[in-house]
Amino acid sequence: RFSPEEAEQVLESVPEVRRALMKSEGLDRRFVAYVELWEAVPPERLLDAVRRRLSRYKCPDIVVAVTEIPVTSTGQARTGRPPPHPLC
């Protein structure tokens, strides 16, 4: 069974990652991992970290670094909101 929280936890275990959010997006329902970073890190390194610890079907297809992931007052990611803006 797939749980996006598993991949989020693995991503958040990487020291440079402050917060992670997995979403299913687009017509092809690809899994996108949005990450809010403490400092820059190559997306390939983040994907490698997830692929080493989880089955392939649980891994995001792409990783997008964003400036902020909106959270509720309890610190949970607001999943119903539109995706945050990517870093340029």
mmCIF file of N, CA and C in Angstrom:
data_model
loop_
_atom_site.group_PDB
_atom_site.id
_atom_site.type_symbol
_atom_site.label_atom_id
_atom_site.label_comp_id
_atom_site.label_asym_id
_atom_site.label_seq_id
_atom_site.Cartn_x
_atom_site.Cartn_y
_atom_site.Cartn_z
ATOM 1 N N ARG A 1 0.835 -1.183 0.000
ATOM 2 C CA ARG A 1 0.000 0.000 0.000
ATOM 3 C C ARG A 1 0.882 1.249 0.000
ATOM 4 N N PHE A 2 0.482 2.272 -0.766
ATOM 5 C CA PHE A 2 1.265 3.507 -0.897
ATOM 6 C C PHE A 2 0.800 4.561 0.097
ATOM 7 N N SER A 3 1.757 5.172 0.753
ATOM 8 C CA SER A 3 1.480 6.272 1.665
ATOM 9 C C SER A 3 2.464 7.397 1.366
ATOM 10 N N PRO A 4 1.989 8.548 0.888
ATOM 11 C CA PRO A 4 2.899 9.649 0.569
ATOM 12 C C PRO A 4 3.750 10.076 1.756
ATOM 13 N N GLU A 5 3.231 9.868 2.965
ATOM 14 C CA GLU A 5 3.964 10.273 4.158
ATOM 15 C C GLU A 5 5.289 9.536 4.294
ATOM 16 N N GLU A 6 5.362 8.308 3.775
ATOM 17 C CA GLU A 6 6.625 7.565 3.841
ATOM 18 C C GLU A 6 7.727 8.302 3.086
ATOM 19 N N ALA A 7 7.436 8.724 1.868
ATOM 20 C CA ALA A 7 8.431 9.441 1.071
ATOM 21 C C ALA A 7 8.734 10.804 1.692
ATOM 22 N N GLU A 8 7.721 11.459 2.236
ATOM 23 C CA GLU A 8 7.947 12.751 2.897
ATOM 24 C C GLU A 8 8.904 12.595 4.076
ATOM 25 N N GLN A 9 8.724 11.540 4.866
ATOM 26 C CA GLN A 9 9.600 11.306 6.014
ATOM 27 C C GLN A 9 11.030 11.039 5.582
ATOM 28 N N VAL A 10 11.206 10.268 4.512
ATOM 29 C CA VAL A 10 12.559 9.996 4.013
ATOM 30 C C VAL A 10 13.200 11.293 3.540
ATOM 31 N N LEU A 11 12.463 12.090 2.780
ATOM 32 C CA LEU A 11 13.010 13.368 2.306
ATOM 33 C C LEU A 11 13.370 14.277 3.479
ATOM 34 N N GLU A 12 12.520 14.322 4.488
ATOM 35 C CA GLU A 12 12.770 15.190 5.641
ATOM 36 C C GLU A 12 13.929 14.691 6.504
ATOM 37 N N SER A 13 14.367 13.458 6.286
ATOM 38 C CA SER A 13 15.539 12.952 7.008
ATOM 39 C C SER A 13 16.847 13.464 6.408
ATOM 40 N N VAL A 14 16.787 14.015 5.198
ATOM 41 C CA VAL A 14 17.969 14.625 4.578
ATOM 42 C C VAL A 14 18.207 15.963 5.279
ATOM 43 N N PRO A 15 19.419 16.213 5.799
ATOM 44 C CA PRO A 15 19.672 17.413 6.606
ATOM 45 C C PRO A 15 19.302 18.743 5.943
ATOM 46 N N GLU A 16 19.411 18.839 4.632
ATOM 47 C CA GLU A 16 19.124 20.095 3.948
ATOM 48 C C GLU A 16 17.637 20.369 3.759
ATOM 49 N N VAL A 17 16.793 19.379 4.005
ATOM 50 C CA VAL A 17 15.348 19.509 3.766
ATOM 51 C C VAL A 17 14.637 19.935 5.045
ATOM 52 N N ARG A 18 13.920 21.036 4.958
ATOM 53 C CA ARG A 18 13.137 21.527 6.098
ATOM 54 C C ARG A 18 11.776 20.841 6.163
ATOM 55 N N ARG A 19 11.102 20.758 5.009
ATOM 56 C CA ARG A 19 9.750 20.187 4.951
ATOM 57 C C ARG A 19 9.544 19.584 3.563
ATOM 58 N N ALA A 20 8.737 18.525 3.487
ATOM 59 C CA ALA A 20 8.445 17.878 2.201
ATOM 60 C C ALA A 20 6.950 17.615 2.082
ATOM 61 N N LEU A 21 6.470 17.633 0.852
ATOM 62 C CA LEU A 21 5.059 17.371 0.560
ATOM 63 C C LEU A 21 4.974 16.606 -0.753
ATOM 64 N N MET A 22 4.333 15.432 -0.726
ATOM 65 C CA MET A 22 4.119 14.638 -1.937
ATOM 66 C C MET A 22 2.708 14.881 -2.442
ATOM 67 N N LYS A 23 2.591 15.098 -3.764
ATOM 68 C CA LYS A 23 1.281 15.274 -4.390
ATOM 69 C C LYS A 23 1.242 14.494 -5.691
ATOM 70 N N SER A 24 0.053 14.028 -6.028
ATOM 71 C CA SER A 24 -0.185 13.385 -7.307
ATOM 72 C C SER A 24 -0.713 14.463 -8.237
ATOM 73 N N GLU A 25 -0.020 14.665 -9.373
ATOM 74 C CA GLU A 25 -0.371 15.786 -10.237
ATOM 75 C C GLU A 25 -0.496 15.393 -11.696
ATOM 76 N N GLY A 26 -1.233 16.200 -12.427
ATOM 77 C CA GLY A 26 -1.352 16.058 -13.865
ATOM 78 C C GLY A 26 -2.281 14.936 -14.291
ATOM 79 N N LEU A 27 -2.504 14.869 -15.587
ATOM 80 C CA LEU A 27 -3.380 13.836 -16.131
ATOM 81 C C LEU A 27 -2.789 12.452 -15.968
ATOM 82 N N ASP A 28 -1.450 12.354 -15.980
ATOM 83 C CA ASP A 28 -0.801 11.051 -15.840
ATOM 84 C C ASP A 28 -0.571 10.673 -14.376
ATOM 85 N N ARG A 29 -1.014 11.548 -13.432
ATOM 86 C CA ARG A 29 -0.959 11.292 -11.990
ATOM 87 C C ARG A 29 0.462 10.993 -11.507
ATOM 88 N N ARG A 30 1.421 11.766 -11.986
ATOM 89 C CA ARG A 30 2.802 11.616 -11.530
ATOM 90 C C ARG A 30 2.925 12.121 -10.102
ATOM 91 N N PHE A 31 3.824 11.499 -9.336
ATOM 92 C CA PHE A 31 4.072 11.939 -7.975
ATOM 93 C C PHE A 31 5.174 12.987 -7.972
ATOM 94 N N VAL A 32 4.833 14.136 -7.416
ATOM 95 C CA VAL A 32 5.769 15.250 -7.328
ATOM 96 C C VAL A 32 6.059 15.486 -5.853
ATOM 97 N N ALA A 33 7.342 15.579 -5.523
ATOM 98 C CA ALA A 33 7.749 15.909 -4.161
ATOM 99 C C ALA A 33 8.167 17.373 -4.139
ATOM 100 N N TYR A 34 7.442 18.170 -3.369
ATOM 101 C CA TYR A 34 7.817 19.562 -3.155
ATOM 102 C C TYR A 34 8.648 19.606 -1.885
ATOM 103 N N VAL A 35 9.800 20.256 -1.943
ATOM 104 C CA VAL A 35 10.673 20.331 -0.776
ATOM 105 C C VAL A 35 11.029 21.780 -0.470
ATOM 106 N N GLU A 36 10.926 22.118 0.796
ATOM 107 C CA GLU A 36 11.376 23.415 1.306
ATOM 108 C C GLU A 36 12.743 23.138 1.925
ATOM 109 N N LEU A 37 13.747 23.842 1.457
ATOM 110 C CA LEU A 37 15.129 23.535 1.841
ATOM 111 C C LEU A 37 15.718 24.522 2.834
ATOM 112 N N TRP A 38 16.612 24.002 3.692
ATOM 113 C CA TRP A 38 17.430 24.867 4.544
ATOM 114 C C TRP A 38 18.573 25.435 3.710
ATOM 115 N N GLU A 39 19.121 24.597 2.812
ATOM 116 C CA GLU A 39 20.187 25.016 1.906
ATOM 117 C C GLU A 39 20.089 24.200 0.625
ATOM 118 N N ALA A 40 20.711 24.707 -0.424
ATOM 119 C CA ALA A 40 20.591 24.080 -1.746
ATOM 120 C C ALA A 40 21.151 22.660 -1.745
ATOM 121 N N VAL A 41 20.476 21.799 -2.470
ATOM 122 C CA VAL A 41 20.904 20.410 -2.662
ATOM 123 C C VAL A 41 20.383 19.959 -4.026
ATOM 124 N N PRO A 42 21.180 19.215 -4.793
ATOM 125 C CA PRO A 42 20.711 18.760 -6.109
ATOM 126 C C PRO A 42 19.504 17.825 -5.976
ATOM 127 N N PRO A 43 18.487 17.991 -6.825
ATOM 128 C CA PRO A 43 17.308 17.122 -6.771
ATOM 129 C C PRO A 43 17.667 15.643 -6.909
ATOM 130 N N GLU A 44 18.720 15.336 -7.687
ATOM 131 C CA GLU A 44 19.129 13.945 -7.871
ATOM 132 C C GLU A 44 19.537 13.308 -6.542
ATOM 133 N N ARG A 45 20.169 14.083 -5.682
ATOM 134 C CA ARG A 45 20.570 13.556 -4.367
ATOM 135 C C ARG A 45 19.344 13.203 -3.529
ATOM 136 N N LEU A 46 18.310 14.029 -3.623
ATOM 137 C CA LEU A 46 17.085 13.761 -2.881
ATOM 138 C C LEU A 46 16.380 12.518 -3.418
ATOM 139 N N LEU A 47 16.315 12.404 -4.743
ATOM 140 C CA LEU A 47 15.701 11.219 -5.344
ATOM 141 C C LEU A 47 16.479 9.965 -4.967
ATOM 142 N N ASP A 48 17.804 10.033 -4.972
ATOM 143 C CA ASP A 48 18.623 8.883 -4.590
ATOM 144 C C ASP A 48 18.343 8.462 -3.153
ATOM 145 N N ALA A 49 18.194 9.437 -2.253
ATOM 146 C CA ALA A 49 17.920 9.127 -0.849
ATOM 147 C C ALA A 49 16.612 8.349 -0.710
ATOM 148 N N VAL A 50 15.600 8.754 -1.464
ATOM 149 C CA VAL A 50 14.296 8.074 -1.395
ATOM 150 C C VAL A 50 14.386 6.698 -2.046
ATOM 151 N N ARG A 51 15.039 6.611 -3.184
ATOM 152 C CA ARG A 51 15.119 5.331 -3.909
ATOM 153 C C ARG A 51 15.903 4.271 -3.135
ATOM 154 N N ARG A 52 16.850 4.695 -2.310
ATOM 155 C CA ARG A 52 17.612 3.732 -1.504
ATOM 156 C C ARG A 52 16.764 3.131 -0.388
ATOM 157 N N ARG A 53 15.759 3.842 0.065
ATOM 158 C CA ARG A 53 14.993 3.402 1.239
ATOM 159 C C ARG A 53 13.580 2.907 0.946
ATOM 160 N N LEU A 54 13.040 3.236 -0.228
ATOM 161 C CA LEU A 54 11.659 2.855 -0.532
ATOM 162 C C LEU A 54 11.561 2.106 -1.854
ATOM 163 N N SER A 55 10.490 1.349 -2.001
ATOM 164 C CA SER A 55 10.211 0.686 -3.277
ATOM 165 C C SER A 55 10.001 1.733 -4.360
ATOM 166 N N ARG A 56 10.298 1.362 -5.575
ATOM 167 C CA ARG A 56 10.229 2.296 -6.708
ATOM 168 C C ARG A 56 8.852 2.964 -6.836
ATOM 169 N N TYR A 57 7.780 2.200 -6.638
ATOM 170 C CA TYR A 57 6.437 2.773 -6.815
ATOM 171 C C TYR A 57 6.089 3.800 -5.740
ATOM 172 N N LYS A 58 6.856 3.857 -4.654
ATOM 173 C CA LYS A 58 6.610 4.820 -3.588
ATOM 174 C C LYS A 58 7.426 6.097 -3.756
ATOM 175 N N CYS A 59 8.307 6.126 -4.745
ATOM 176 C CA CYS A 59 9.210 7.259 -4.943
ATOM 177 C C CYS A 59 8.566 8.331 -5.821
ATOM 178 N N PRO A 60 8.923 9.596 -5.576
ATOM 179 C CA PRO A 60 8.405 10.658 -6.446
ATOM 180 C C PRO A 60 9.031 10.547 -7.835
ATOM 181 N N ASP A 61 8.292 11.004 -8.832
ATOM 182 C CA ASP A 61 8.829 11.045 -10.190
ATOM 183 C C ASP A 61 9.776 12.227 -10.353
ATOM 184 N N ILE A 62 9.449 13.327 -9.697
ATOM 185 C CA ILE A 62 10.311 14.505 -9.742
ATOM 186 C C ILE A 62 10.313 15.183 -8.377
ATOM 187 N N VAL A 63 11.350 15.980 -8.140
ATOM 188 C CA VAL A 63 11.470 16.773 -6.921
ATOM 189 C C VAL A 63 11.545 18.235 -7.325
ATOM 190 N N VAL A 64 10.741 19.074 -6.685
ATOM 191 C CA VAL A 64 10.711 20.513 -6.975
ATOM 192 C C VAL A 64 11.020 21.272 -5.688
ATOM 193 N N ALA A 65 12.080 22.079 -5.719
ATOM 194 C CA ALA A 65 12.405 22.925 -4.568
ATOM 195 C C ALA A 65 11.516 24.162 -4.615
ATOM 196 N N VAL A 66 10.919 24.494 -3.472
ATOM 197 C CA VAL A 66 10.016 25.642 -3.386
ATOM 198 C C VAL A 66 10.455 26.557 -2.244
ATOM 199 N N THR A 67 9.992 27.795 -2.305
ATOM 200 C CA THR A 67 10.358 28.762 -1.270
ATOM 201 C C THR A 67 9.648 28.474 0.042
ATOM 202 N N GLU A 68 8.416 27.945 -0.034
ATOM 203 C CA GLU A 68 7.651 27.684 1.176
ATOM 204 C C GLU A 68 6.552 26.677 0.904
ATOM 205 N N ILE A 69 6.330 25.786 1.877
ATOM 206 C CA ILE A 69 5.189 24.881 1.845
ATOM 207 C C ILE A 69 4.231 25.391 2.915
ATOM 208 N N PRO A 70 3.033 25.854 2.525
ATOM 209 C CA PRO A 70 2.084 26.381 3.505
ATOM 210 C C PRO A 70 1.690 25.308 4.521
ATOM 211 N N VAL A 71 1.606 25.708 5.790
ATOM 212 C CA VAL A 71 1.241 24.777 6.854
ATOM 213 C C VAL A 71 0.093 25.333 7.682
ATOM 214 N N THR A 72 -0.580 24.431 8.384
ATOM 215 C CA THR A 72 -1.658 24.825 9.294
ATOM 216 C C THR A 72 -1.045 25.293 10.614
ATOM 217 N N SER A 73 -1.886 25.717 11.540
ATOM 218 C CA SER A 73 -1.391 26.169 12.839
ATOM 219 C C SER A 73 -0.750 25.036 13.641
ATOM 220 N N THR A 74 -1.041 23.785 13.274
ATOM 221 C CA THR A 74 -0.435 22.644 13.967
ATOM 222 C C THR A 74 0.815 22.127 13.261
ATOM 223 N N GLY A 75 1.220 22.799 12.177
ATOM 224 C CA GLY A 75 2.441 22.411 11.477
ATOM 225 C C GLY A 75 2.259 21.406 10.365
ATOM 226 N N GLN A 76 1.021 21.021 10.062
ATOM 227 C CA GLN A 76 0.759 20.081 8.983
ATOM 228 C C GLN A 76 0.689 20.824 7.650
ATOM 229 N N ALA A 77 1.211 20.188 6.598
ATOM 230 C CA ALA A 77 1.169 20.803 5.270
ATOM 231 C C ALA A 77 -0.274 20.930 4.812
ATOM 232 N N ARG A 78 -0.591 22.047 4.190
ATOM 233 C CA ARG A 78 -1.941 22.271 3.638
ATOM 234 C C ARG A 78 -1.993 21.648 2.261
ATOM 235 N N THR A 79 -2.491 20.437 2.180
ATOM 236 C CA THR A 79 -2.476 19.692 0.923
ATOM 237 C C THR A 79 -3.548 20.147 -0.050
ATOM 238 N N GLY A 80 -4.584 20.811 0.414
ATOM 239 C CA GLY A 80 -5.652 21.247 -0.470
ATOM 240 C C GLY A 80 -5.334 22.510 -1.239
ATOM 241 N N ARG A 81 -4.259 23.164 -0.881
ATOM 242 C CA ARG A 81 -3.883 24.412 -1.555
ATOM 243 C C ARG A 81 -3.140 24.107 -2.849
ATOM 244 N N PRO A 82 -3.103 25.082 -3.771
ATOM 245 C CA PRO A 82 -2.337 24.871 -4.998
ATOM 246 C C PRO A 82 -0.851 24.700 -4.678
ATOM 247 N N PRO A 83 -0.089 24.049 -5.566
ATOM 248 C CA PRO A 83 1.338 23.856 -5.312
ATOM 249 C C PRO A 83 2.054 25.190 -5.115
ATOM 250 N N PRO A 84 3.023 25.226 -4.210
ATOM 251 C CA PRO A 84 3.776 26.451 -4.002
ATOM 252 C C PRO A 84 4.634 26.786 -5.222
ATOM 253 N N HIS A 85 5.123 28.019 -5.281
ATOM 254 C CA HIS A 85 5.941 28.446 -6.409
ATOM 255 C C HIS A 85 7.341 27.860 -6.345
ATOM 256 N N PRO A 86 7.832 27.296 -7.454
ATOM 257 C CA PRO A 86 9.189 26.747 -7.473
ATOM 258 C C PRO A 86 10.236 27.854 -7.349
ATOM 259 N N LEU A 87 11.397 27.461 -6.840
ATOM 260 C CA LEU A 87 12.523 28.393 -6.813
ATOM 261 C C LEU A 87 13.038 28.577 -8.224
ATOM 262 N N CYS A 88 13.455 29.767 -8.562
ATOM 263 C CA CYS A 88 14.004 30.015 -9.904
ATOM 264 C C CYS A 88 15.506 30.124 -9.849
#
